[in-house]
mmCIF file of the N, C-alpha and C atoms, coordinates in Angstrom:
data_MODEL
# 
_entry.id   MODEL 
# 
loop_
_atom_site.group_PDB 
_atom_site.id 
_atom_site.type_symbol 
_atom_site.label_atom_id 
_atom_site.label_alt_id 
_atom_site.label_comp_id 
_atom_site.label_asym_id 
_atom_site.label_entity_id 
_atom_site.label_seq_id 
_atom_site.pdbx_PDB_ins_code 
_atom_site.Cartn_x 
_atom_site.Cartn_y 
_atom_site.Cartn_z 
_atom_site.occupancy 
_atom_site.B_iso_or_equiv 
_atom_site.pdbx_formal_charge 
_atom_site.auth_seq_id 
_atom_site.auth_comp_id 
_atom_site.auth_asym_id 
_atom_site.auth_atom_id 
_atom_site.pdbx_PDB_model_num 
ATOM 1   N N  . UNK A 1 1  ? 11.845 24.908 -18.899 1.00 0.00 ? 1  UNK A N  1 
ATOM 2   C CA . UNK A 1 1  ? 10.721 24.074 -18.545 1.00 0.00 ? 1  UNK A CA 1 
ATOM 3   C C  . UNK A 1 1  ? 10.944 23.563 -17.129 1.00 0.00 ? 1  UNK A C  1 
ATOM 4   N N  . UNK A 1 2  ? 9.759  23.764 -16.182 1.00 0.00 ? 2  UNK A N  1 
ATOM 5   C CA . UNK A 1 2  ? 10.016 23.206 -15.082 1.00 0.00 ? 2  UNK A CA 1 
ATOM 6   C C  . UNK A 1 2  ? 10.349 21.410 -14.832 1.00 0.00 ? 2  UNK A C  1 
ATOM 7   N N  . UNK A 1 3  ? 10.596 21.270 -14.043 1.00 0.00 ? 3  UNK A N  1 
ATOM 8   C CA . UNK A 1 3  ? 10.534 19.690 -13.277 1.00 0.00 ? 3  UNK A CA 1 
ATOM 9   C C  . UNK A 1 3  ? 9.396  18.672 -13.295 1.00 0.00 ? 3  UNK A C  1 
ATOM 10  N N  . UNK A 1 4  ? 8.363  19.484 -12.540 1.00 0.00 ? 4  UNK A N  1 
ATOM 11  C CA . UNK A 1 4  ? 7.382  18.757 -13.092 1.00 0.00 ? 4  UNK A CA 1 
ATOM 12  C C  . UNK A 1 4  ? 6.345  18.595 -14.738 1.00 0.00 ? 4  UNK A C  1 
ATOM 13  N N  . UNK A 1 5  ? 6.900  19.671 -15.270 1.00 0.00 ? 5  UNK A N  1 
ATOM 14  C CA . UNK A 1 5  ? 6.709  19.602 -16.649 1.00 0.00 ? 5  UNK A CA 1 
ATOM 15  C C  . UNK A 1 5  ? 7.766  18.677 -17.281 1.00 0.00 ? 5  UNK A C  1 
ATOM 16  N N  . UNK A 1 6  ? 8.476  18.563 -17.151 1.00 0.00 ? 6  UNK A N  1 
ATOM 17  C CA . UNK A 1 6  ? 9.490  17.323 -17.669 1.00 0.00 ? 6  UNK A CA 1 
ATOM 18  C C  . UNK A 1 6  ? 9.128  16.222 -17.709 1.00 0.00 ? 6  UNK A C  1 
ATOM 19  N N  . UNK A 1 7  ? 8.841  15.607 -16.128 1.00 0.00 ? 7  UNK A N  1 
ATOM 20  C CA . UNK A 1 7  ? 7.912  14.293 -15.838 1.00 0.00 ? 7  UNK A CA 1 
ATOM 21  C C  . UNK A 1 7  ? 6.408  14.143 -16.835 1.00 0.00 ? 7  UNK A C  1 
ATOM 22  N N  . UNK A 1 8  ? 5.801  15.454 -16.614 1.00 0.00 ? 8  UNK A N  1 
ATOM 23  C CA . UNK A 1 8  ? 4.299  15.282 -16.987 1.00 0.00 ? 8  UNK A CA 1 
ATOM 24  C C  . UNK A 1 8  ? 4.745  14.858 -18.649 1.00 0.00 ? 8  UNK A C  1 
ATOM 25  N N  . UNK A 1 9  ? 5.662  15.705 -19.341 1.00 0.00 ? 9  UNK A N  1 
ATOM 26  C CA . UNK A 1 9  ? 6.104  14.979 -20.794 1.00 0.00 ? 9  UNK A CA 1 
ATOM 27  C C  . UNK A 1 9  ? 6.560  13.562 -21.134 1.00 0.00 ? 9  UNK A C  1 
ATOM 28  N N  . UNK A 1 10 ? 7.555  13.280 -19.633 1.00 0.00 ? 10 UNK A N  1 
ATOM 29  C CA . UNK A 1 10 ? 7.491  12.026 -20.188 1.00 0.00 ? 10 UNK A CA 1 
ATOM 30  C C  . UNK A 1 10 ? 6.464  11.261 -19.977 1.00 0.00 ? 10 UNK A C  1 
ATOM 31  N N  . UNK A 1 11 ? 5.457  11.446 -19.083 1.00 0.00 ? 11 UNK A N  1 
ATOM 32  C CA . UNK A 1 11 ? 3.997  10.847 -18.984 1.00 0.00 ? 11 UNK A CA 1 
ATOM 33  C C  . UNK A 1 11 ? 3.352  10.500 -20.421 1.00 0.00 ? 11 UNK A C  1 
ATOM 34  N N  . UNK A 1 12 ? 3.629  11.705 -20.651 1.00 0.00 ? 12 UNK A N  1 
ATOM 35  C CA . UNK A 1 12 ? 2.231  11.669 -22.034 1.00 0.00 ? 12 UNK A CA 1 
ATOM 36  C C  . UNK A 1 12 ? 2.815  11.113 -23.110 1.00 0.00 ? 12 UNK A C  1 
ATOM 37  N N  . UNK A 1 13 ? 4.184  11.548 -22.735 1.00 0.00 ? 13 UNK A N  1 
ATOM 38  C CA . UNK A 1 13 ? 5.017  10.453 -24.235 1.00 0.00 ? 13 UNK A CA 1 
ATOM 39  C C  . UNK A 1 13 ? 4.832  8.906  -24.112 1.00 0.00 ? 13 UNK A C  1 
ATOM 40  N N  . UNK A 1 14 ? 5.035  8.745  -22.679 1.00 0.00 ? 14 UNK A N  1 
ATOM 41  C CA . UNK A 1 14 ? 4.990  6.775  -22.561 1.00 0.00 ? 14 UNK A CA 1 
ATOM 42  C C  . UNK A 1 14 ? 3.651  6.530  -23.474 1.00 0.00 ? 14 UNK A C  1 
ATOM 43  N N  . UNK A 1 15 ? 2.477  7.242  -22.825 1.00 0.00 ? 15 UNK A N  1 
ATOM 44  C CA . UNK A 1 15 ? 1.373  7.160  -23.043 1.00 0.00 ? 15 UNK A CA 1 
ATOM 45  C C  . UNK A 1 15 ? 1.153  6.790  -24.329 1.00 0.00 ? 15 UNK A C  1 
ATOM 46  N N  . UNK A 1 16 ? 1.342  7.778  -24.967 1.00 0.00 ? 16 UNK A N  1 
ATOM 47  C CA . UNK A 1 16 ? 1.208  7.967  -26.273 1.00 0.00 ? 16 UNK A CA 1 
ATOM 48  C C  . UNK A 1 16 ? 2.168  6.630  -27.137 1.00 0.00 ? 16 UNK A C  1 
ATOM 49  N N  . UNK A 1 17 ? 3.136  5.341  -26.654 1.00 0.00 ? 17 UNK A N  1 
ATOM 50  C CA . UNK A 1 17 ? 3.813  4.951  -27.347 1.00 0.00 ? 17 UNK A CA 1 
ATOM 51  C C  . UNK A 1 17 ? 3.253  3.789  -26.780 1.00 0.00 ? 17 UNK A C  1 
ATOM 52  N N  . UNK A 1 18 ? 2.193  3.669  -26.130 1.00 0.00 ? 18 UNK A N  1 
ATOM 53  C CA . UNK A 1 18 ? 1.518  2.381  -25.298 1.00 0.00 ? 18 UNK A CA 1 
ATOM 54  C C  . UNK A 1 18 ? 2.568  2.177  -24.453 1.00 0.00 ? 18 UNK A C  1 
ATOM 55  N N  . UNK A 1 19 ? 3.226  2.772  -23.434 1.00 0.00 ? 19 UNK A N  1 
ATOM 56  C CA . UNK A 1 19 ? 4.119  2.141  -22.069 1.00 0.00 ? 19 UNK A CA 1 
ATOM 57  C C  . UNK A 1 19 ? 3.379  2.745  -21.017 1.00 0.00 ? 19 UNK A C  1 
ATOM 58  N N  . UNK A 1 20 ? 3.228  1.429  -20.043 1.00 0.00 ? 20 UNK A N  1 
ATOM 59  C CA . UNK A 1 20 ? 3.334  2.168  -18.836 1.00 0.00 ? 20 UNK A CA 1 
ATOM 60  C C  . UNK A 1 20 ? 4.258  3.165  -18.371 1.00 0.00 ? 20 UNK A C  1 
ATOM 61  N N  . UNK A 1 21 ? 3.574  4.254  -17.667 1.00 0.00 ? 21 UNK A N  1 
ATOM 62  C CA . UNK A 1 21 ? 4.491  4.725  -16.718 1.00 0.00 ? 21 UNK A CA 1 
ATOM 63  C C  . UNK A 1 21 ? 3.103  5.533  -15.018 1.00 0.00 ? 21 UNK A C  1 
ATOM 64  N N  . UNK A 1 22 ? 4.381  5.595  -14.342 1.00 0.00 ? 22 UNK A N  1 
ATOM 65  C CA . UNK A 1 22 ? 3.643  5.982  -12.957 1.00 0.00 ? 22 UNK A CA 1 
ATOM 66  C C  . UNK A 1 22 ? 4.428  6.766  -12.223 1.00 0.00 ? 22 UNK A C  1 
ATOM 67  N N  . UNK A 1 23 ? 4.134  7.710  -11.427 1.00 0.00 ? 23 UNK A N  1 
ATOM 68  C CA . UNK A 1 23 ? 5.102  8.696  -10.603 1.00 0.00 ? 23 UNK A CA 1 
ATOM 69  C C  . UNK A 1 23 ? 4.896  8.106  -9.515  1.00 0.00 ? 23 UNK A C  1 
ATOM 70  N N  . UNK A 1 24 ? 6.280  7.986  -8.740  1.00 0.00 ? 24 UNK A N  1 
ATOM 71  C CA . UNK A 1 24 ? 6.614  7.556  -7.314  1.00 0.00 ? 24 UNK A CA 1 
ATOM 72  C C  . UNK A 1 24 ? 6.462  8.571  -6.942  1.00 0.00 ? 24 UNK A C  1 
ATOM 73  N N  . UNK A 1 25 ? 6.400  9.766  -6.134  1.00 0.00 ? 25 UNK A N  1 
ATOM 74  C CA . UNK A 1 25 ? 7.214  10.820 -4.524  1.00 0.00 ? 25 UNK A CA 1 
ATOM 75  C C  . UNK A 1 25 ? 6.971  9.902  -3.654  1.00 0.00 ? 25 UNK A C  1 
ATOM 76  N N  . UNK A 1 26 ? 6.408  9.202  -2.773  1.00 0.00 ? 26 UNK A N  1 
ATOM 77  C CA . UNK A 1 26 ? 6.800  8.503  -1.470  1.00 0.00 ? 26 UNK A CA 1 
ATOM 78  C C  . UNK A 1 26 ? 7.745  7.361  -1.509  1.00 0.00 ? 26 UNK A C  1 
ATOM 79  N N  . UNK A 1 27 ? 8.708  7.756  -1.228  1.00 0.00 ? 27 UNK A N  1 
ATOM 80  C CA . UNK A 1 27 ? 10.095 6.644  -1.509  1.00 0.00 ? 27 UNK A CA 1 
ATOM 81  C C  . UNK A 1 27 ? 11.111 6.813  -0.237  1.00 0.00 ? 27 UNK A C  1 
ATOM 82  N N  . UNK A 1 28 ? 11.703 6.054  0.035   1.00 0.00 ? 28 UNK A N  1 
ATOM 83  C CA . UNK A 1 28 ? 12.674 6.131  1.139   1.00 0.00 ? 28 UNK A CA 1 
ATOM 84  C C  . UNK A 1 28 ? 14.386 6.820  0.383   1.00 0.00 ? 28 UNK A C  1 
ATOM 85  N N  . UNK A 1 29 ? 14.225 8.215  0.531   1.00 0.00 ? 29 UNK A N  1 
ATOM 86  C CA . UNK A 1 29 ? 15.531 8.520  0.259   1.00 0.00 ? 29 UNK A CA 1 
ATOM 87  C C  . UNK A 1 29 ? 16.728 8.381  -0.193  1.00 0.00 ? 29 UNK A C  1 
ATOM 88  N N  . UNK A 1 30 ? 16.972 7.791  1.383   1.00 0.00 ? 30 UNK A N  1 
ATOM 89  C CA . UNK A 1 30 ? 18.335 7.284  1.629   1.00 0.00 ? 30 UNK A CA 1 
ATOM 90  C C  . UNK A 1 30 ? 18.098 6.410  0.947   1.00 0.00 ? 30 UNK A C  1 
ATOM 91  N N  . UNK A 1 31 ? 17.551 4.566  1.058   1.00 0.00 ? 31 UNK A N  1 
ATOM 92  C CA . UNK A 1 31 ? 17.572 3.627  -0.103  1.00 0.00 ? 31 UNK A CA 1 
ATOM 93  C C  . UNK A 1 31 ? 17.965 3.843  -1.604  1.00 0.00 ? 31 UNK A C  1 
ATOM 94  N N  . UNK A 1 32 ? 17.182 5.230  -1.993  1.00 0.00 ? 32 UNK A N  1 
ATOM 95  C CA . UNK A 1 32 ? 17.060 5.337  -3.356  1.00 0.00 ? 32 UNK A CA 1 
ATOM 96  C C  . UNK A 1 32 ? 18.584 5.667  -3.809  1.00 0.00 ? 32 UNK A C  1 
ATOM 97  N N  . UNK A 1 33 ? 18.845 6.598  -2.800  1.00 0.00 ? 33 UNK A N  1 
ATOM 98  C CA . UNK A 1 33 ? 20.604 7.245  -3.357  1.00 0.00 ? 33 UNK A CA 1 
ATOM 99  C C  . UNK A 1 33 ? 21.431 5.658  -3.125  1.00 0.00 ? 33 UNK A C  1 
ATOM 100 N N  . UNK A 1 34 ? 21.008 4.676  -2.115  1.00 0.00 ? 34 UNK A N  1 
ATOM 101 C CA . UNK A 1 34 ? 22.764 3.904  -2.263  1.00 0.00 ? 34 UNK A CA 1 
ATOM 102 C C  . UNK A 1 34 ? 21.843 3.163  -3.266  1.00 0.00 ? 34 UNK A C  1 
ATOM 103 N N  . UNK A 1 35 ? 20.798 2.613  -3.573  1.00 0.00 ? 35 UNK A N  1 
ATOM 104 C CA . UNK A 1 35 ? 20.632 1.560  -4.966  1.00 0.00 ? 35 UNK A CA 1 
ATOM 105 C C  . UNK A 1 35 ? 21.024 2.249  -6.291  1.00 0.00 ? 35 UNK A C  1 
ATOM 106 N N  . UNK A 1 36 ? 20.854 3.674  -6.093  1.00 0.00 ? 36 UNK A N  1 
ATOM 107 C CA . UNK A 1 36 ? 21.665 4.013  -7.931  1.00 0.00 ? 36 UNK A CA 1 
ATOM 108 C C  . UNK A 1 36 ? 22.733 4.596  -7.392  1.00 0.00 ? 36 UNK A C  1 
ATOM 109 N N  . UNK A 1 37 ? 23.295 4.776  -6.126  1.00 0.00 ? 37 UNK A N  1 
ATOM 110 C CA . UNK A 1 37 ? 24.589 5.106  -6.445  1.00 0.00 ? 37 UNK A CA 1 
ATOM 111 C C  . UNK A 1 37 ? 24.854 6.846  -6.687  1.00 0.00 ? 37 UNK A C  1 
ATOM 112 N N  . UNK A 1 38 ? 24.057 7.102  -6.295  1.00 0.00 ? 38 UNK A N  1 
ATOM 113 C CA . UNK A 1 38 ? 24.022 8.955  -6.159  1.00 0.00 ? 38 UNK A CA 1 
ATOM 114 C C  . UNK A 1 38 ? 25.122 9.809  -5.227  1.00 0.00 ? 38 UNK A C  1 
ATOM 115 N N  . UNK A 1 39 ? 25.633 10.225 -6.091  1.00 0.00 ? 39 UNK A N  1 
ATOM 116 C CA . UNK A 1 39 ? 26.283 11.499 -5.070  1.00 0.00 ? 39 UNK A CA 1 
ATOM 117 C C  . UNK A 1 39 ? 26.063 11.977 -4.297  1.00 0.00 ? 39 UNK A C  1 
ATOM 118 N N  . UNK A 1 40 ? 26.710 12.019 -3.091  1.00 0.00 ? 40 UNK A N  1 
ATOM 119 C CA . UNK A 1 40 ? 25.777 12.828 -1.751  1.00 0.00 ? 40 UNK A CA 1 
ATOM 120 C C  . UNK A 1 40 ? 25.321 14.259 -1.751  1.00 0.00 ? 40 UNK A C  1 
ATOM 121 N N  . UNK A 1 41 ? 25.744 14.902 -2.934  1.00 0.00 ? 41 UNK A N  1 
ATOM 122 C CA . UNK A 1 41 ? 24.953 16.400 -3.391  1.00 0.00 ? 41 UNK A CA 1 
ATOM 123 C C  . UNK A 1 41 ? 24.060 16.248 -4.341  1.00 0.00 ? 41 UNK A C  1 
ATOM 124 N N  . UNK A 1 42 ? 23.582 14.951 -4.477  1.00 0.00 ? 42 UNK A N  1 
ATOM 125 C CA . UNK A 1 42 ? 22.158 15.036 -5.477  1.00 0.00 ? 42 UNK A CA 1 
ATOM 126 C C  . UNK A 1 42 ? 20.875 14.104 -4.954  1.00 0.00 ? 42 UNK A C  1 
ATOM 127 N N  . UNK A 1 43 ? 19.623 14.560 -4.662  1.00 0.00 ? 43 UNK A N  1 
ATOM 128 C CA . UNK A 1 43 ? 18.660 14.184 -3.699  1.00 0.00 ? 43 UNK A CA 1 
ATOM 129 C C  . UNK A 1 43 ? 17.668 13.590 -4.810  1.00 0.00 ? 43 UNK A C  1 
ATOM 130 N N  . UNK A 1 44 ? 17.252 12.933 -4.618  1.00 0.00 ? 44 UNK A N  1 
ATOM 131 C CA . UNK A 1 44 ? 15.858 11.961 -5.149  1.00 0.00 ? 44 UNK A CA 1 
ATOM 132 C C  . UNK A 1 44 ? 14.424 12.675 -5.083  1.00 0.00 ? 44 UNK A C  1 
ATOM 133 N N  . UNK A 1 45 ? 14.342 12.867 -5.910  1.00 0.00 ? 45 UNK A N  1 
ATOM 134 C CA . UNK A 1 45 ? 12.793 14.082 -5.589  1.00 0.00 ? 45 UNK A CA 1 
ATOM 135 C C  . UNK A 1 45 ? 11.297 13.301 -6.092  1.00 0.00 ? 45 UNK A C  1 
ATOM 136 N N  . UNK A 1 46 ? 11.892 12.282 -7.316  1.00 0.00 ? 46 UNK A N  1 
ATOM 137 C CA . UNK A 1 46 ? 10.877 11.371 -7.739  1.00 0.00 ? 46 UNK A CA 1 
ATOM 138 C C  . UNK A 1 46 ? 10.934 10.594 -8.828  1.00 0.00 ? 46 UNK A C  1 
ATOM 139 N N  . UNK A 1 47 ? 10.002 9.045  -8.439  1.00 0.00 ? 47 UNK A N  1 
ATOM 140 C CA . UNK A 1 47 ? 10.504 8.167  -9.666  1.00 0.00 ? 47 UNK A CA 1 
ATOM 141 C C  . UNK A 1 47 ? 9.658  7.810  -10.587 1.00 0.00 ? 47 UNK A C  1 
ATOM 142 N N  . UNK A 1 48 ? 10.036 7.731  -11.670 1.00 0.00 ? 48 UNK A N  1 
ATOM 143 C CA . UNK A 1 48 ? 9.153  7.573  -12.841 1.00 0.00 ? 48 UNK A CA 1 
ATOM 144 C C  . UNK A 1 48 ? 9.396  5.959  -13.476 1.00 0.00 ? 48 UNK A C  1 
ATOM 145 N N  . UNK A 1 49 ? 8.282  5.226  -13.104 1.00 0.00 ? 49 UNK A N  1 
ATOM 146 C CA . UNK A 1 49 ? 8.577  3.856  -13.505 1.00 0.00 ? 49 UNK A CA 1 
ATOM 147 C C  . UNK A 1 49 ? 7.768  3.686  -14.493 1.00 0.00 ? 49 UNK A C  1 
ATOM 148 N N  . UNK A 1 50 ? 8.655  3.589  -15.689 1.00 0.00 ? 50 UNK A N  1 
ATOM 149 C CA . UNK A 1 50 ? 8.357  3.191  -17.100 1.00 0.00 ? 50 UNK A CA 1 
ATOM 150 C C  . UNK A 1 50 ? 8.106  1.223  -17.407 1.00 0.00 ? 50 UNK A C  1 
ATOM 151 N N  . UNK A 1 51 ? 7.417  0.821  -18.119 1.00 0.00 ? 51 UNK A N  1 
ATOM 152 C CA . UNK A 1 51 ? 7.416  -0.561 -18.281 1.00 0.00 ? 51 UNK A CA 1 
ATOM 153 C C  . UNK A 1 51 ? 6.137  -1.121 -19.547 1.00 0.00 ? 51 UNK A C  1 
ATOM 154 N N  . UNK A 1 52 ? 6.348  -2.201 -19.627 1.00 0.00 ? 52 UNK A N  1 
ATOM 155 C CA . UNK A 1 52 ? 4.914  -2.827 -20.290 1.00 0.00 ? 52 UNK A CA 1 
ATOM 156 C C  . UNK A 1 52 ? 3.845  -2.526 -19.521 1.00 0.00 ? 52 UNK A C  1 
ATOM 157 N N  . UNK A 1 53 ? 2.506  -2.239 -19.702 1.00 0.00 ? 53 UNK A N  1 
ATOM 158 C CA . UNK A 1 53 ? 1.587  -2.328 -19.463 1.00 0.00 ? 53 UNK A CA 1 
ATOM 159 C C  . UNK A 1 53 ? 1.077  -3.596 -19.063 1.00 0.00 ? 53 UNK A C  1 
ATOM 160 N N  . UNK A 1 54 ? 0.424  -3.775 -17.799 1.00 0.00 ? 54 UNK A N  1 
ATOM 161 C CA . UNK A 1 54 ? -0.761 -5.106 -17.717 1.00 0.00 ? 54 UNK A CA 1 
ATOM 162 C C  . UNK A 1 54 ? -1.673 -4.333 -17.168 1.00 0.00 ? 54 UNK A C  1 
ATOM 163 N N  . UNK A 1 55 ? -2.768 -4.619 -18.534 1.00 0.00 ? 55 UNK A N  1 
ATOM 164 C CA . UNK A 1 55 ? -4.324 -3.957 -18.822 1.00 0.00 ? 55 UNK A CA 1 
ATOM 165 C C  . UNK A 1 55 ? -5.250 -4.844 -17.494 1.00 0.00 ? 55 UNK A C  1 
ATOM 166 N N  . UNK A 1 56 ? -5.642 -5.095 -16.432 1.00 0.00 ? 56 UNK A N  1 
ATOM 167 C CA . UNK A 1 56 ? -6.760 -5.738 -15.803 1.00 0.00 ? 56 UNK A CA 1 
ATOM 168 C C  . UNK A 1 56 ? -7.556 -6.426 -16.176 1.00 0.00 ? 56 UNK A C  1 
# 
């Protein structure tokens, strides 16, 4: 299964369990690797922010 089929599953799963979720790609890189602490051979491609929902 590709990459973005991975994400799009966990999409539809949050969905489906009432959680938010949302895809980041525009993110600052470098930031992202020293806040989690990433190995310098593994790159940040995109973030998936899971959470409670606030309905509008």
């Amino acid at each position: 299964m590709g990459f973005m089929a991975r994400l799009q599953n966990v999409h539809l799963q949050s969905t489906a369990l009432g959680v938010g979720c949302v895809l980041v790609a525009g993110f600052d890189d470098s930031r992202v690797k020293e806040a989690l602490k990433l190995p310098t051979d593994l790159e940040p491609t995109a973030l998936l922010c899971i959470g409670q929902r606030r309905d509008a």
